[in-house]
PDB file of C-alpha atoms in Angstrom:
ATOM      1  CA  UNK G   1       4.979  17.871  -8.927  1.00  0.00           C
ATOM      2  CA  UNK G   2       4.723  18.582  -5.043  1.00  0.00           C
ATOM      3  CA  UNK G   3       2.769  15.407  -4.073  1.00  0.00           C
ATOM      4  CA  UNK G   4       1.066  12.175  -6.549  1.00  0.00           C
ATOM      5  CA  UNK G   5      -1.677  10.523  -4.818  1.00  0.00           C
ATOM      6  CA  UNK G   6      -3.743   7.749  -6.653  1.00  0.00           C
ATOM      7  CA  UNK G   7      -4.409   5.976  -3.210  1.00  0.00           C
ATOM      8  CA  UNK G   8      -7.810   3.999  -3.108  1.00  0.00           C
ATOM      9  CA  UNK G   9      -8.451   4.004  -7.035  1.00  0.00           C
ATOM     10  CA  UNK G  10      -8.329   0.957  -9.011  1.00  0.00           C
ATOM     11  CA  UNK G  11      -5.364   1.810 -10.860  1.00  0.00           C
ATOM     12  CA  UNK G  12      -3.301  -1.475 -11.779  1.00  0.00           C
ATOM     13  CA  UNK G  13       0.350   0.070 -12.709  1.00  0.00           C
ATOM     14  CA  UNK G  14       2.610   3.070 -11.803  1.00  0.00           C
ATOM     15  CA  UNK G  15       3.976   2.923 -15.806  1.00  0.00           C
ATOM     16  CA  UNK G  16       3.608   7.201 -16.875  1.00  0.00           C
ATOM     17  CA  UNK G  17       4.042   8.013 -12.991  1.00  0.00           C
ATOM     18  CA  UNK G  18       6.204  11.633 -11.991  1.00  0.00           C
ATOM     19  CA  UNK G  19       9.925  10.294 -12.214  1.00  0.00           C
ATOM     20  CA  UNK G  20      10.703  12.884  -9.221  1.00  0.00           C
ATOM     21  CA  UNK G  21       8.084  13.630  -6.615  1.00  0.00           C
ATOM     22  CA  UNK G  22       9.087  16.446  -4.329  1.00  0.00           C
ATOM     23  CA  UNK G  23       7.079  15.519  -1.124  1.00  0.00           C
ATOM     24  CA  UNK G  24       5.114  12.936  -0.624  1.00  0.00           C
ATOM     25  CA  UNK G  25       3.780   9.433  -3.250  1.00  0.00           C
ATOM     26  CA  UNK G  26       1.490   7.066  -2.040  1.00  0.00           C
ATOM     27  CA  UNK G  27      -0.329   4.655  -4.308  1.00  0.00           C
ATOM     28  CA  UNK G  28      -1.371   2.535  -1.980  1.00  0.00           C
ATOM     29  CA  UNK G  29      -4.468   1.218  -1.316  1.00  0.00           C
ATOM     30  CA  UNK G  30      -4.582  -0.145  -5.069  1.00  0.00           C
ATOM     31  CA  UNK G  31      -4.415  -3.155  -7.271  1.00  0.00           C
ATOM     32  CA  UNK G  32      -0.564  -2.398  -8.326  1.00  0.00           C
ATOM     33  CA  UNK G  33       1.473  -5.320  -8.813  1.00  0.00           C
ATOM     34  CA  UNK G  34       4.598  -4.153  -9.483  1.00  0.00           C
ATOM     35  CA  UNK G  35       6.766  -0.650  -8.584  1.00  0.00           C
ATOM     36  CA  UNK G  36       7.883  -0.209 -11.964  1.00  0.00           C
ATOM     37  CA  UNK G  37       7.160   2.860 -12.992  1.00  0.00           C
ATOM     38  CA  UNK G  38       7.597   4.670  -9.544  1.00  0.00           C
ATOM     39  CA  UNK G  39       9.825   7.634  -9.549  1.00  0.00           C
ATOM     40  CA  UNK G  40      13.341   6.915  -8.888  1.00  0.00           C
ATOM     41  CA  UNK G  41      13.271   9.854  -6.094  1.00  0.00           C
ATOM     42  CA  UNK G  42      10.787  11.165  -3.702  1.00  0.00           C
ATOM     43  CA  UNK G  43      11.021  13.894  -1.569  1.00  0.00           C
ATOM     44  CA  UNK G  44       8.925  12.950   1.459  1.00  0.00           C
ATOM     45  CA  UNK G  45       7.094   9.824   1.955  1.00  0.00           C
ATOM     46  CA  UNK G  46       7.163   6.684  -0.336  1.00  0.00           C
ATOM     47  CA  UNK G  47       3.889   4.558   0.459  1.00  0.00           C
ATOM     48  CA  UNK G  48       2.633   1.454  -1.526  1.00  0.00           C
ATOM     49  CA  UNK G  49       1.356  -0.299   1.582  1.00  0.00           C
ATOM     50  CA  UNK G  50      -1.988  -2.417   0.944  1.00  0.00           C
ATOM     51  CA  UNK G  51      -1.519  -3.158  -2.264  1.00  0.00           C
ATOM     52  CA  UNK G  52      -0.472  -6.702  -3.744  1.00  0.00           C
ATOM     53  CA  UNK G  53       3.096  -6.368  -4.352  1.00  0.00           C
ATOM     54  CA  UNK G  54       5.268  -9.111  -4.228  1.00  0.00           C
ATOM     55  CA  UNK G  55       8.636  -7.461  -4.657  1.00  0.00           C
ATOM     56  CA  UNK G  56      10.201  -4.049  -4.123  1.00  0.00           C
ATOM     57  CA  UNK G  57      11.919  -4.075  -7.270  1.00  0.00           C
ATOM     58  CA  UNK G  58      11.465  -0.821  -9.301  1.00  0.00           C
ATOM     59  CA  UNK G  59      11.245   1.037  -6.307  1.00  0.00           C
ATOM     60  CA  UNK G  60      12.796   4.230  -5.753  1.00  0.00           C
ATOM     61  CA  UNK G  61      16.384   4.607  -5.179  1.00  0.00           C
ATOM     62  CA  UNK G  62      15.732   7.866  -2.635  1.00  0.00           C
ATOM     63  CA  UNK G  63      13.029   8.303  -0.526  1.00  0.00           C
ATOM     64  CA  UNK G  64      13.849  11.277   1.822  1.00  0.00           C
ATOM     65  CA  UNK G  65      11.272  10.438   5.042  1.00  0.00           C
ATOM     66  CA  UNK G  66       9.112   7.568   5.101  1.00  0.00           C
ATOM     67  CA  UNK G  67       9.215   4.261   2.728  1.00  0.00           C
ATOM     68  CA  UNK G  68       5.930   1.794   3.904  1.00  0.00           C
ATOM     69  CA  UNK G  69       5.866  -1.574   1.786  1.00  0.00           C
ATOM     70  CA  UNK G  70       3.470  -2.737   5.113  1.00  0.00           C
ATOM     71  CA  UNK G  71       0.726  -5.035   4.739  1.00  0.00           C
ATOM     72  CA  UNK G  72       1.670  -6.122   1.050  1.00  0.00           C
ATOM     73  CA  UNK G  73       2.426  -9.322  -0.019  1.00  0.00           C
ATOM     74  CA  UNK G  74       6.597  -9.602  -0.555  1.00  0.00           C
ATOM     75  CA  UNK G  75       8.446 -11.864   0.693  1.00  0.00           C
ATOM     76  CA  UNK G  76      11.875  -9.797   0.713  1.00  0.00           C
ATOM     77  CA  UNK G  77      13.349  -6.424   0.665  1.00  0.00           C
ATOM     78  CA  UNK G  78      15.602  -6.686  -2.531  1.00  0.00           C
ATOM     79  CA  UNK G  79      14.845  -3.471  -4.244  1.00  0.00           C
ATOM     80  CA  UNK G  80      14.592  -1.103  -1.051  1.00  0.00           C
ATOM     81  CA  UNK G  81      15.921   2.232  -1.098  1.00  0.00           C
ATOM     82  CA  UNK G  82      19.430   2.175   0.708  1.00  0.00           C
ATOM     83  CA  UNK G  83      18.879   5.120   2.850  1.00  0.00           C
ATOM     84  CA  UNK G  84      15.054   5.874   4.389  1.00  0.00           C
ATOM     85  CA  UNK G  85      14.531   8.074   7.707  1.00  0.00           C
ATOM     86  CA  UNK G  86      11.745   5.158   8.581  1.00  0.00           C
ATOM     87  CA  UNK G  87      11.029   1.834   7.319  1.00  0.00           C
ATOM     88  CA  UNK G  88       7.964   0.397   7.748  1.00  0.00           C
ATOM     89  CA  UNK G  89       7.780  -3.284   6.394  1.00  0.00           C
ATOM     90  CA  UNK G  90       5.578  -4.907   8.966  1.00  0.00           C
ATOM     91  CA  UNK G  91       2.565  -7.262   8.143  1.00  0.00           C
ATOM     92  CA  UNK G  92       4.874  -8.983   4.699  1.00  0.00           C
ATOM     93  CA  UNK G  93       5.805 -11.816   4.185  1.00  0.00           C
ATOM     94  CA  UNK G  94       9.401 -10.995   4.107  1.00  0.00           C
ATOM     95  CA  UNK G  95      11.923 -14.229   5.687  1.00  0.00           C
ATOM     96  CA  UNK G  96      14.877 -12.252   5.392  1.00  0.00           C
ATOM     97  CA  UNK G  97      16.673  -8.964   5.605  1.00  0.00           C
ATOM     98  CA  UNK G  98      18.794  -9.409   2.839  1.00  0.00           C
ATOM     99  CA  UNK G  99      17.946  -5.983   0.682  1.00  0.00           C
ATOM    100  CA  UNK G 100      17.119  -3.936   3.956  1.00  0.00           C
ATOM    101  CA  UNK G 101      18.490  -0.303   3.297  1.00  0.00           C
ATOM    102  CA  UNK G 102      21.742  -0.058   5.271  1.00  0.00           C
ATOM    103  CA  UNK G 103      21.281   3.408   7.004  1.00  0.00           C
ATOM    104  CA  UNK G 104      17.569   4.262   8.452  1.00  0.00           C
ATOM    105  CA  UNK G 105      17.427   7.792   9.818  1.00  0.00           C
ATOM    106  CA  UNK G 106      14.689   6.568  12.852  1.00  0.00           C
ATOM    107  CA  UNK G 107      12.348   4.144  13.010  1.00  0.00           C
ATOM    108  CA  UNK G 108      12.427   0.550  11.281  1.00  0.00           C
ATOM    109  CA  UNK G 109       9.637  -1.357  12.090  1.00  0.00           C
ATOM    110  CA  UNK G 110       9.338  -5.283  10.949  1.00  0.00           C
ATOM    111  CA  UNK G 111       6.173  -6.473  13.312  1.00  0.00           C
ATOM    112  CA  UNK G 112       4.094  -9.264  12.160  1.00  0.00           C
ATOM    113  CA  UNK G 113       6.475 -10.470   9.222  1.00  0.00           C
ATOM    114  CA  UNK G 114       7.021 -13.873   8.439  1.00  0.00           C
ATOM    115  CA  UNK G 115       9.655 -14.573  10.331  1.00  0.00           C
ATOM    116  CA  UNK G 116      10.305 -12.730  13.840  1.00  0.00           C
ATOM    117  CA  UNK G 117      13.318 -10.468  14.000  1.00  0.00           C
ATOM    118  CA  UNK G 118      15.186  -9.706  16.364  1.00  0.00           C
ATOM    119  CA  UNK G 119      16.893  -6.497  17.163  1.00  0.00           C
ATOM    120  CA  UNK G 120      20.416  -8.136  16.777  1.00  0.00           C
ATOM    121  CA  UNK G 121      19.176  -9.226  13.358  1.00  0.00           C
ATOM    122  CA  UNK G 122      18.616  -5.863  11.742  1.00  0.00           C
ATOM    123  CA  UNK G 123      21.478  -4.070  13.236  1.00  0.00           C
ATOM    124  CA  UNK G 124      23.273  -6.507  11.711  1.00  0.00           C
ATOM    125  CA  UNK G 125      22.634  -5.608   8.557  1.00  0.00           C
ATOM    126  CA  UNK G 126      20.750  -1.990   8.994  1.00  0.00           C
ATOM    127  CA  UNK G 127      22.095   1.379  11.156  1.00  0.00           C
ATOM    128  CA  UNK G 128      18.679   2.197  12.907  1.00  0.00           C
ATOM    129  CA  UNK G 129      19.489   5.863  14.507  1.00  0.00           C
ATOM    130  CA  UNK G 130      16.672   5.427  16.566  1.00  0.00           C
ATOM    131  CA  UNK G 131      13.569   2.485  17.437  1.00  0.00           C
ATOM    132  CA  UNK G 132      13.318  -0.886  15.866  1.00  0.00           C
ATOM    133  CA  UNK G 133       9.877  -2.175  16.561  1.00  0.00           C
ATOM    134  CA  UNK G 134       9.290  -6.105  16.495  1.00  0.00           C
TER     135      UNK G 134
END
């Protein structure tokens, strides 16, 4: 399909989820635990923010604009997609980078995690074409 919204329902898994979403999947706002079961590419935006995820694995591989994992409750990035157009990871628990995607298209933003970044930090390990915010 075009888009696959279950935001603010009380689904509990992504299992039977679209494997390929051409724009835009956001489940969050929901009880998921786990990204299992998300499609392994996504067109436009990838959003599981608010939700009480501890890890990114089962994530999808592509996201093709936006992937937001921000205000959820992981503590790293293993299981990001490797190449995002913006990153949004801020408000986790995340003490490391280790897992970051290594190319982001514009805007990776890691405010309010765990431990404070600095912009040294993720270029080291991430290409950020454009703003870091921290």
């Amino acid at each position: 399909g075009c888009n696959f919204n279950c935001s603010h329902t009380d689904i509990s898994s992504l299992e039977g989820a679209p494997e390929n979403v051409r724009l835009d999947f956001n489940c969050s706002h929901t009880d998921i635990e786990s990204l299992y079961g998300a499609p392994e590419e996504v067109g436009g935006d990838f959003d599981c923010s608010h939700t009480p995820i501890s890890s990114l694995e089962g994530a999808p591989k592509q996201v093709y604009s936006l992937f937001n994992c921000s205000h959820t409750s992981i503590s790293s990035l293993k299981g990001a997609p490797e190449y995002v157009v913006d990153f949004n990871c801020s408000y986790t628990d995340i003490s490391s980078l280790e897992g970051a995607p290594k190319q982001v298209g514009w805007k990776f933003d890691c405010r309010y995690c765990e431990t404070n970044f600095t912009e040294d930090d993720i270029r080291m390990v991430t290409n950020v074409e454009g703003e870091i915010l921290i």
